[in-house]
PDB file of C-alpha atoms in Angstrom:
ATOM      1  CA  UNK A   1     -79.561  74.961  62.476  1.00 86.00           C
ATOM      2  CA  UNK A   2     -78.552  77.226  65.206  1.00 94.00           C
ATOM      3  CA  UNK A   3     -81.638  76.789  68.094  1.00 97.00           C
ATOM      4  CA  UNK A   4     -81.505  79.908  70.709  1.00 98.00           C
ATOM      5  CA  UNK A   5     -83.744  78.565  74.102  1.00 98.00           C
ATOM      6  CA  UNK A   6     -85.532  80.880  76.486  1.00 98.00           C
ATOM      7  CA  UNK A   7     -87.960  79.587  78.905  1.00 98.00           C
ATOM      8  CA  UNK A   8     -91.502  79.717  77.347  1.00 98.00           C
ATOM      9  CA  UNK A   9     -93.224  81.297  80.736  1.00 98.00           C
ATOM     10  CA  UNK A  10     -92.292  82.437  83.839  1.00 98.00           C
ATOM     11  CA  UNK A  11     -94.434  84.191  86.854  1.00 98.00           C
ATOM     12  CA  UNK A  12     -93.306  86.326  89.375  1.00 98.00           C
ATOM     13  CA  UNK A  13     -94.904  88.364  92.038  1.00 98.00           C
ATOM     14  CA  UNK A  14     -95.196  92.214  92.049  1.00 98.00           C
ATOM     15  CA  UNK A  15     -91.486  93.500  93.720  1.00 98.00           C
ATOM     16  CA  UNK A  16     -90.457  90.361  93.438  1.00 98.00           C
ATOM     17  CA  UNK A  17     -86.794  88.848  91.462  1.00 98.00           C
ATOM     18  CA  UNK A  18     -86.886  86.475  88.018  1.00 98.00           C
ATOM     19  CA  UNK A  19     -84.439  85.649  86.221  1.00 98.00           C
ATOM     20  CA  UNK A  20     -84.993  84.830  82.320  1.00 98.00           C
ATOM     21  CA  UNK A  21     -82.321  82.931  80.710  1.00 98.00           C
ATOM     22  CA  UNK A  22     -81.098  82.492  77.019  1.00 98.00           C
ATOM     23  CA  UNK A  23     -79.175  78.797  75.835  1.00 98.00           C
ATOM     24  CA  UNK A  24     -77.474  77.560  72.952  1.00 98.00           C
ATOM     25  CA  UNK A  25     -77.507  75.001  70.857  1.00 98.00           C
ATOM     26  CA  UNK A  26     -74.091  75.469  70.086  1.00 96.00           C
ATOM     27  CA  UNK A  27     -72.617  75.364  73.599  1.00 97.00           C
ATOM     28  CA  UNK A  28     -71.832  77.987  76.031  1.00 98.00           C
ATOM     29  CA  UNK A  29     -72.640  81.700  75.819  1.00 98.00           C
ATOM     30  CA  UNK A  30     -69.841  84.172  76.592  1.00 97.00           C
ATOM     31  CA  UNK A  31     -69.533  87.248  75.728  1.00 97.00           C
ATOM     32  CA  UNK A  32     -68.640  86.983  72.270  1.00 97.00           C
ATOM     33  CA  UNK A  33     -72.375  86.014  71.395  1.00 97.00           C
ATOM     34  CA  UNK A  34     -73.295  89.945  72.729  1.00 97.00           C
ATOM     35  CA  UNK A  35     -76.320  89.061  73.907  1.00 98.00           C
ATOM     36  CA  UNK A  36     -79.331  91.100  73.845  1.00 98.00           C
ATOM     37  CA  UNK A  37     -82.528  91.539  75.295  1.00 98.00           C
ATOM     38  CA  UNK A  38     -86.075  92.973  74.298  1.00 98.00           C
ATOM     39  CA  UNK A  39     -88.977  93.402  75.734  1.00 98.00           C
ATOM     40  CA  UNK A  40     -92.759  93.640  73.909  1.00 98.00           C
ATOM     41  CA  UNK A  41     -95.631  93.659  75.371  1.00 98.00           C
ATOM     42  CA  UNK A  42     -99.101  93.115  73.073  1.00 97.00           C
ATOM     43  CA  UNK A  43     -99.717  95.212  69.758  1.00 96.00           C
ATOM     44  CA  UNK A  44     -96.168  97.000  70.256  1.00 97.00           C
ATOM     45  CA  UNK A  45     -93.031  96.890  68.775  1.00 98.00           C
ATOM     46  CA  UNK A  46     -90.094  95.227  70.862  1.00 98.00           C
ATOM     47  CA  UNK A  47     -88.372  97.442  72.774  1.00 98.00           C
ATOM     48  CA  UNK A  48     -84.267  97.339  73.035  1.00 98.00           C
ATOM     49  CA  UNK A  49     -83.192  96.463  76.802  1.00 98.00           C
ATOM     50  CA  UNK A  50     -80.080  95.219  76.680  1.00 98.00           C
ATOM     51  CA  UNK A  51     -77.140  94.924  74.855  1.00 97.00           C
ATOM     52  CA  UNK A  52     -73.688  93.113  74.603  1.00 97.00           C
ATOM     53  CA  UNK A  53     -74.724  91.213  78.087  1.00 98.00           C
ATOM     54  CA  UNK A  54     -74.608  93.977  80.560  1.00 98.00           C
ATOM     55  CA  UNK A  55     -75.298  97.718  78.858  1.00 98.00           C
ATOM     56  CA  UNK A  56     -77.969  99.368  79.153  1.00 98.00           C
ATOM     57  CA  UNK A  57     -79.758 101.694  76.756  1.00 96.00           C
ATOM     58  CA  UNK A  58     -80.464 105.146  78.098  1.00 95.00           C
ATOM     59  CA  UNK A  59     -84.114 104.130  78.256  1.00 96.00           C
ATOM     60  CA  UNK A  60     -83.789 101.181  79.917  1.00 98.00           C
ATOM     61  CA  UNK A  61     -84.659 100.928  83.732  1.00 98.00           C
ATOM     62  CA  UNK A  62     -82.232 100.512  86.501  1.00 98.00           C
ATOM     63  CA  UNK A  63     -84.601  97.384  87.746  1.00 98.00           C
ATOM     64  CA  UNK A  64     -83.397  95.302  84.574  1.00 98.00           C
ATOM     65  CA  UNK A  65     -79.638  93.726  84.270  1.00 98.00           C
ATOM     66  CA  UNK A  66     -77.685  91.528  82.004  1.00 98.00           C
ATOM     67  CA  UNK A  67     -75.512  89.045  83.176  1.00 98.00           C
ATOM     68  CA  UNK A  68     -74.038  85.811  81.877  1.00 98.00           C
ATOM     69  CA  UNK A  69     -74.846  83.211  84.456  1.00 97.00           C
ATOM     70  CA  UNK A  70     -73.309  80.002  84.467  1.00 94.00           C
ATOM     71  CA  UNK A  71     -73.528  78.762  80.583  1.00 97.00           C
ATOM     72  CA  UNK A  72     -76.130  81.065  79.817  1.00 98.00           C
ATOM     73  CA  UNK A  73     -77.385  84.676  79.079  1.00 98.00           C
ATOM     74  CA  UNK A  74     -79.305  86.073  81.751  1.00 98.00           C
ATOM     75  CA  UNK A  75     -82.076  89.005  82.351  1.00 98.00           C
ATOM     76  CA  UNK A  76     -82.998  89.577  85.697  1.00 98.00           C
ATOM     77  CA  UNK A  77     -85.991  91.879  86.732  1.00 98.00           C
ATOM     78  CA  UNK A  78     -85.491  93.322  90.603  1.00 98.00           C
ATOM     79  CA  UNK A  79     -88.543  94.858  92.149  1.00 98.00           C
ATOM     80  CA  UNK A  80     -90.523  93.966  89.225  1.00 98.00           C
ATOM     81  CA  UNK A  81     -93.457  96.430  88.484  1.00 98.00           C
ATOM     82  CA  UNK A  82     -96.941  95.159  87.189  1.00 98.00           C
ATOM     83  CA  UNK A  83     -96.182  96.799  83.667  1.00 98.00           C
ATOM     84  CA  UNK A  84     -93.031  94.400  83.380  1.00 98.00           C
ATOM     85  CA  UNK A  85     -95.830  91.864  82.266  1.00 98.00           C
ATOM     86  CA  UNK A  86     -94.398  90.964  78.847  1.00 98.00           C
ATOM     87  CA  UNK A  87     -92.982  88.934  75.958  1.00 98.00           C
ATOM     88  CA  UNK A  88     -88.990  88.748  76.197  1.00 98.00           C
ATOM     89  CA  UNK A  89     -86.578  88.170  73.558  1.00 98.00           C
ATOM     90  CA  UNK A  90     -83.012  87.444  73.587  1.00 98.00           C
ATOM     91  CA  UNK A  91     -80.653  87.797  70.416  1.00 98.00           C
ATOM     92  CA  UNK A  92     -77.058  86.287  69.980  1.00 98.00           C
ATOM     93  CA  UNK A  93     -74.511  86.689  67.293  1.00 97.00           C
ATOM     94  CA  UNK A  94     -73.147  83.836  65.570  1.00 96.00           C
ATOM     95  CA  UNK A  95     -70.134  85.308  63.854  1.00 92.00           C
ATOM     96  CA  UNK A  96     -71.912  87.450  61.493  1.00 86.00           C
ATOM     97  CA  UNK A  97     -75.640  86.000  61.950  1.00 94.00           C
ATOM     98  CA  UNK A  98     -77.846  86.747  64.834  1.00 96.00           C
ATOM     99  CA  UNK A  99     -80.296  84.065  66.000  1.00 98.00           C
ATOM    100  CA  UNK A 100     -83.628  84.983  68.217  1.00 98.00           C
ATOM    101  CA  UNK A 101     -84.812  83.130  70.713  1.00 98.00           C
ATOM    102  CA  UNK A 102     -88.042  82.218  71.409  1.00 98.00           C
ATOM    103  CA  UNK A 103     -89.295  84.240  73.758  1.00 98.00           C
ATOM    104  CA  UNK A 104     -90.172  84.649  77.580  1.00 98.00           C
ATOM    105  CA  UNK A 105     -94.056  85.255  78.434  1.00 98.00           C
ATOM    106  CA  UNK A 106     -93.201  86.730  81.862  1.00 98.00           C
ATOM    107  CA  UNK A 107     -96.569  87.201  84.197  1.00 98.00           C
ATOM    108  CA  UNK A 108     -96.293  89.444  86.757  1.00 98.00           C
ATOM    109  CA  UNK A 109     -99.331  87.934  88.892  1.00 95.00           C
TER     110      UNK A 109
ATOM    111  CA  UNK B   1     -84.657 112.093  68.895  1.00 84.00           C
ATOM    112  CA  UNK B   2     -84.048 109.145  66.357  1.00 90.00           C
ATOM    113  CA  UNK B   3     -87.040 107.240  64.619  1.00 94.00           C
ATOM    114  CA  UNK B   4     -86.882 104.626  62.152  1.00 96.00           C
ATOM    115  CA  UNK B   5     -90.766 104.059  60.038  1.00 98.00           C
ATOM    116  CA  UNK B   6     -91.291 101.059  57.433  1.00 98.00           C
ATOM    117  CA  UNK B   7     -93.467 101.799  54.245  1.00 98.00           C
ATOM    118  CA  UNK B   8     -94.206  99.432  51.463  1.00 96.00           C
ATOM    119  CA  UNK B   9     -96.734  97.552  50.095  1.00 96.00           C
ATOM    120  CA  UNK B  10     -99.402  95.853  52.784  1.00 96.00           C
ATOM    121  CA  UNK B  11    -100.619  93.147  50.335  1.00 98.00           C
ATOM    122  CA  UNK B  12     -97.847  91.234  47.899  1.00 98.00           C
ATOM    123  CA  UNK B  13     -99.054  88.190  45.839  1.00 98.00           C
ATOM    124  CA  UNK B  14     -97.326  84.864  46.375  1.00 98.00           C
ATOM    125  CA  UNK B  15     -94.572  84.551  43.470  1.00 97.00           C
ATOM    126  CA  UNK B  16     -93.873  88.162  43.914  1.00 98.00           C
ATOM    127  CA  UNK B  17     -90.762  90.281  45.446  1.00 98.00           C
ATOM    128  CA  UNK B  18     -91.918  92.529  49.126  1.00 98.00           C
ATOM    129  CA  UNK B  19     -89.876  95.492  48.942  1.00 98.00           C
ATOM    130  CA  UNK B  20     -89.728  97.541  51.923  1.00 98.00           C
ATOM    131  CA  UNK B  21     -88.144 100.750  53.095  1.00 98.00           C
ATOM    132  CA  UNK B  22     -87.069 101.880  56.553  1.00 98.00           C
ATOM    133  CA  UNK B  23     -86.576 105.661  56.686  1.00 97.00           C
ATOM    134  CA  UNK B  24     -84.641 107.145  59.404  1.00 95.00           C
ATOM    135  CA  UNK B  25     -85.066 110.493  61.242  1.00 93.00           C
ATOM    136  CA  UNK B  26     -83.561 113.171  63.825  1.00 91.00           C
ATOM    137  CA  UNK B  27     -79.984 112.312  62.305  1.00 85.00           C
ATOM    138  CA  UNK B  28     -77.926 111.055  59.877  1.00 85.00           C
ATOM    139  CA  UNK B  29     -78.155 107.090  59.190  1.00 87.00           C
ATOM    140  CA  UNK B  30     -74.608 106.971  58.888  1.00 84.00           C
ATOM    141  CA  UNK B  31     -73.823 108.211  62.523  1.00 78.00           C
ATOM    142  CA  UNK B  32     -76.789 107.161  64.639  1.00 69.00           C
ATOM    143  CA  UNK B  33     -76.011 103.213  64.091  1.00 76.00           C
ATOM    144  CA  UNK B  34     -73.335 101.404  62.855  1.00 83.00           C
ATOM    145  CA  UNK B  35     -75.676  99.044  61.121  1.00 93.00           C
ATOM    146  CA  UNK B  36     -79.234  98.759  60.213  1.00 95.00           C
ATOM    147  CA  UNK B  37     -81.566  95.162  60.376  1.00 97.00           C
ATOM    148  CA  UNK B  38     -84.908  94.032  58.882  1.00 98.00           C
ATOM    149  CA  UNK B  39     -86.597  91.182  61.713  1.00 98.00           C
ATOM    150  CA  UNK B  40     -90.132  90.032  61.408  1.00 98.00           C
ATOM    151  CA  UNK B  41     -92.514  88.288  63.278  1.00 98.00           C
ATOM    152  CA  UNK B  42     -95.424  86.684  61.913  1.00 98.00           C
ATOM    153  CA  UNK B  43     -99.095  86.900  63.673  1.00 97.00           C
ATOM    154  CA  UNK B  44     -98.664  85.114  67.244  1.00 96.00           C
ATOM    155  CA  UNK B  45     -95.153  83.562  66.612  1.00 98.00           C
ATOM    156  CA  UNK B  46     -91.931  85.400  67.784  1.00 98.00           C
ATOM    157  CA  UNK B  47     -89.214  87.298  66.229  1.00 98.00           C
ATOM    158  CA  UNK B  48     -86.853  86.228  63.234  1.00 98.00           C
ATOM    159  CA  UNK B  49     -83.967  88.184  61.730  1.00 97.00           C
ATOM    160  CA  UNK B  50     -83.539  88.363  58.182  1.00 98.00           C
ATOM    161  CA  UNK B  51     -80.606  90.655  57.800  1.00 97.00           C
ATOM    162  CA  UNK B  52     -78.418  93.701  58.564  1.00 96.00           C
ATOM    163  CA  UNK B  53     -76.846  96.162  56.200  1.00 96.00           C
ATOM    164  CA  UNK B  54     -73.782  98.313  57.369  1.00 93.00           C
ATOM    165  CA  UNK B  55     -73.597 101.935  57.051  1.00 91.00           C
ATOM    166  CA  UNK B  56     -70.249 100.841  54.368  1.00 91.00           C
ATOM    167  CA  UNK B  57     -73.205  98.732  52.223  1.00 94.00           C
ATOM    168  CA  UNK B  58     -72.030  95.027  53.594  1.00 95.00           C
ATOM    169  CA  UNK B  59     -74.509  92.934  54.085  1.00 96.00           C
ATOM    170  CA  UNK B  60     -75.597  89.803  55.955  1.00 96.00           C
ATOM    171  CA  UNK B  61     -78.059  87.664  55.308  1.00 96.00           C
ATOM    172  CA  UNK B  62     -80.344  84.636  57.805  1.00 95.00           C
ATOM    173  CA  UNK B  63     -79.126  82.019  55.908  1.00 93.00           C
ATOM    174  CA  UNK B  64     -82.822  80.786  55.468  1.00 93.00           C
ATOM    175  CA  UNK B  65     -83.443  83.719  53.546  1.00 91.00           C
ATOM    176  CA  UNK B  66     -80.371  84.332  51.465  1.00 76.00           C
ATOM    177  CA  UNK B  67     -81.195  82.628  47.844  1.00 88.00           C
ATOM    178  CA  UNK B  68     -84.135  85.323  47.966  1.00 96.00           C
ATOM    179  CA  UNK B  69     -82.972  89.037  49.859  1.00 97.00           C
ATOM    180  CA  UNK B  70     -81.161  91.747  49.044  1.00 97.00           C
ATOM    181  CA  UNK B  71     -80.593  94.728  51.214  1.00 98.00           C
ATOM    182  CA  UNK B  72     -79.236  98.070  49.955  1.00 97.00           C
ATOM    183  CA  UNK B  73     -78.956 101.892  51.803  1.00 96.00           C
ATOM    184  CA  UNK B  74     -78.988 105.640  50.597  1.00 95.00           C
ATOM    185  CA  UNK B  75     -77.261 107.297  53.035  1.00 91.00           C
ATOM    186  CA  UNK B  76     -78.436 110.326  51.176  1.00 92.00           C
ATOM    187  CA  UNK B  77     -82.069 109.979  51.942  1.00 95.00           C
ATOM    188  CA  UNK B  78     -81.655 108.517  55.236  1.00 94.00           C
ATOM    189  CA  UNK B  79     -83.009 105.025  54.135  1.00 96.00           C
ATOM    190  CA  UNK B  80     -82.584 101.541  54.214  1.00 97.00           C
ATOM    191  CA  UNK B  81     -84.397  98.943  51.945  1.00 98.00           C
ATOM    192  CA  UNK B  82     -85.427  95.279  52.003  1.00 98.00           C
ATOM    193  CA  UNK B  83     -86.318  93.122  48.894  1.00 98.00           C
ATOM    194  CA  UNK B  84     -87.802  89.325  49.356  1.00 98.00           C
ATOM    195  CA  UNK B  85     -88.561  87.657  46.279  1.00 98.00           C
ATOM    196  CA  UNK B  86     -90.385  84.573  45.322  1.00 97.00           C
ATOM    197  CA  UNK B  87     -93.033  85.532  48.730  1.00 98.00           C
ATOM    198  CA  UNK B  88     -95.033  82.830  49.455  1.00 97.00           C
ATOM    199  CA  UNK B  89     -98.079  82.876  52.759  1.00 98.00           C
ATOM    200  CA  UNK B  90     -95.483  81.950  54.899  1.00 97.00           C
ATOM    201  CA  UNK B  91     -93.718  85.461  54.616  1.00 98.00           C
ATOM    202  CA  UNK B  92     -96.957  87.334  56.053  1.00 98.00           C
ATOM    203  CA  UNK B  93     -95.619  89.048  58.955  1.00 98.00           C
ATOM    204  CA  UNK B  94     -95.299  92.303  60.676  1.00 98.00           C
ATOM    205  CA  UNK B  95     -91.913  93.789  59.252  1.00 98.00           C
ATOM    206  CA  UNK B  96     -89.461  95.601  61.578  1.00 98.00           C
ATOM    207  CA  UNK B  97     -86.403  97.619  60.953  1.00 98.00           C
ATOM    208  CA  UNK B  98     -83.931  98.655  63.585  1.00 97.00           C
ATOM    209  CA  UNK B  99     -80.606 100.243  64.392  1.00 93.00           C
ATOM    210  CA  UNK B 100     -77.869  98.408  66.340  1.00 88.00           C
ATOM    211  CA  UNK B 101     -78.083 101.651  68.931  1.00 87.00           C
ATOM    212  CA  UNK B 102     -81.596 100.236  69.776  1.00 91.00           C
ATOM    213  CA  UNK B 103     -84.221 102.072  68.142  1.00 94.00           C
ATOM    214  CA  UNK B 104     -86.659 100.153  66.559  1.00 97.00           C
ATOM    215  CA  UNK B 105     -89.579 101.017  64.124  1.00 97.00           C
ATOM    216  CA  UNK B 106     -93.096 100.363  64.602  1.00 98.00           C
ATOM    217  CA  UNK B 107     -93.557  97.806  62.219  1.00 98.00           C
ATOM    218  CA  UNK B 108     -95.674  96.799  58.857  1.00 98.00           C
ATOM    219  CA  UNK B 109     -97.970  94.344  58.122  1.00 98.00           C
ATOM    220  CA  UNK B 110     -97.098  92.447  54.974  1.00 98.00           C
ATOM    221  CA  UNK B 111     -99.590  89.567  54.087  1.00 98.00           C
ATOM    222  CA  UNK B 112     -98.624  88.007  51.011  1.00 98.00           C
ATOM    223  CA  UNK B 113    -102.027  86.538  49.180  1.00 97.00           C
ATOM    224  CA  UNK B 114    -103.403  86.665  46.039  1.00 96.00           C
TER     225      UNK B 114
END
């Protein structure tokens, strides 16, 4: 059983820089897991971020980036806004499969 | 502007098969994705993908769910469909179908209860 780990919480200051991360059980992430990320806050659907580690949807803002930081997927949030308060998800692909993880609760406090 | 909506049946009773349909619009399903997914999320718990179907009609399957799903697409009506059989409580969850290019519906309730 494939296990995909995000950091349950995380709390950053308004304009401030986080950094939400996304592990493997299986070992390292590169790019051949094309990570994505979501974001969705309460009573919404998720909304699509970012995709195959770095690209950005045409929605997406420039304050959000994709990276893959050491052995890990990464999200980071620069100059984070009050209404980046939210649930994120990340989503790899295991050859065919794709595997959620469990989710971010980022406060923005 | 593309927009995916779910319709089906809100209550299923436990034994039974959910059937779902995601129906796409402002363009063709075959050109605004490359392939189409069903993920769900049940009431305070976080996301789980059940499947994707290709625009060719390939399939695949979360290996949890694959004795009991079946996917399928009419590229004619601009729709994409997902069958669970054998439903029991533990399938009530809000339903959501997306595109690979990032759109997302807004998701159905489906409780399963007799």
């Amino acid at each position: 059983q494939t296990v995909v780990t995000q950091e349950p919480s995380l709390t950053v200051s308004p304009g401030g820089t986080v950094t939400l991360t996304c592990a493997s059980s299986t070992g390292a992430v590169t790019s051949s897991y094309y990570p994505n990320w979501f974001q969705q806050k309460p009573g919404q659907a998720p909304r699509a971020l970012i995709y195959s580690t770095s690209n950005k949807h045409s929605w997406t803002p420039a304050r959000f980036s994709g990276s893959l930081l050491g052995a890990k997927a990464a999200l980071t949030l620069s100059g984070v806004q009050p209404e980046d308060e939210a649930e994120y998800y990340c989503l790899l692909y295991y050859g065919g499969a794709w595997v959620f993880g469990g989710g971010t609760k980022l406060t923005v406090l | 502007q593309v927009q995916l909506q779910e319709s089906g049946p809100g209550l299923v009773k436990p034994s039974q098969t959910l059937s779902l349909t995601c129906t796409v619009s402002g363009g063709s399903i075959s050109s605004n994705s490359y392939y189409w997914s069903w993920i769900r999320q049940p009431a305070g718990k976080g996301l789980e993908w059940i499947g994707l179907i290709y625009n060719s009609g390939s399939t695949r399957y979360n290996p949890s769910f694959r004795s009991r799903i079946t996917m399928s697409i009419d590229t004619s009506k601009n729709q994409f469909s997902l069958n669970l059989s054998s439903v029991t409580a533990a399938d009530t969850a809000v339903y959501y179908c997306a595109g690979d290019a990032g759109y997302w519906g807004q998701g159905t309730l489906v409780t399963v209860s007799s």
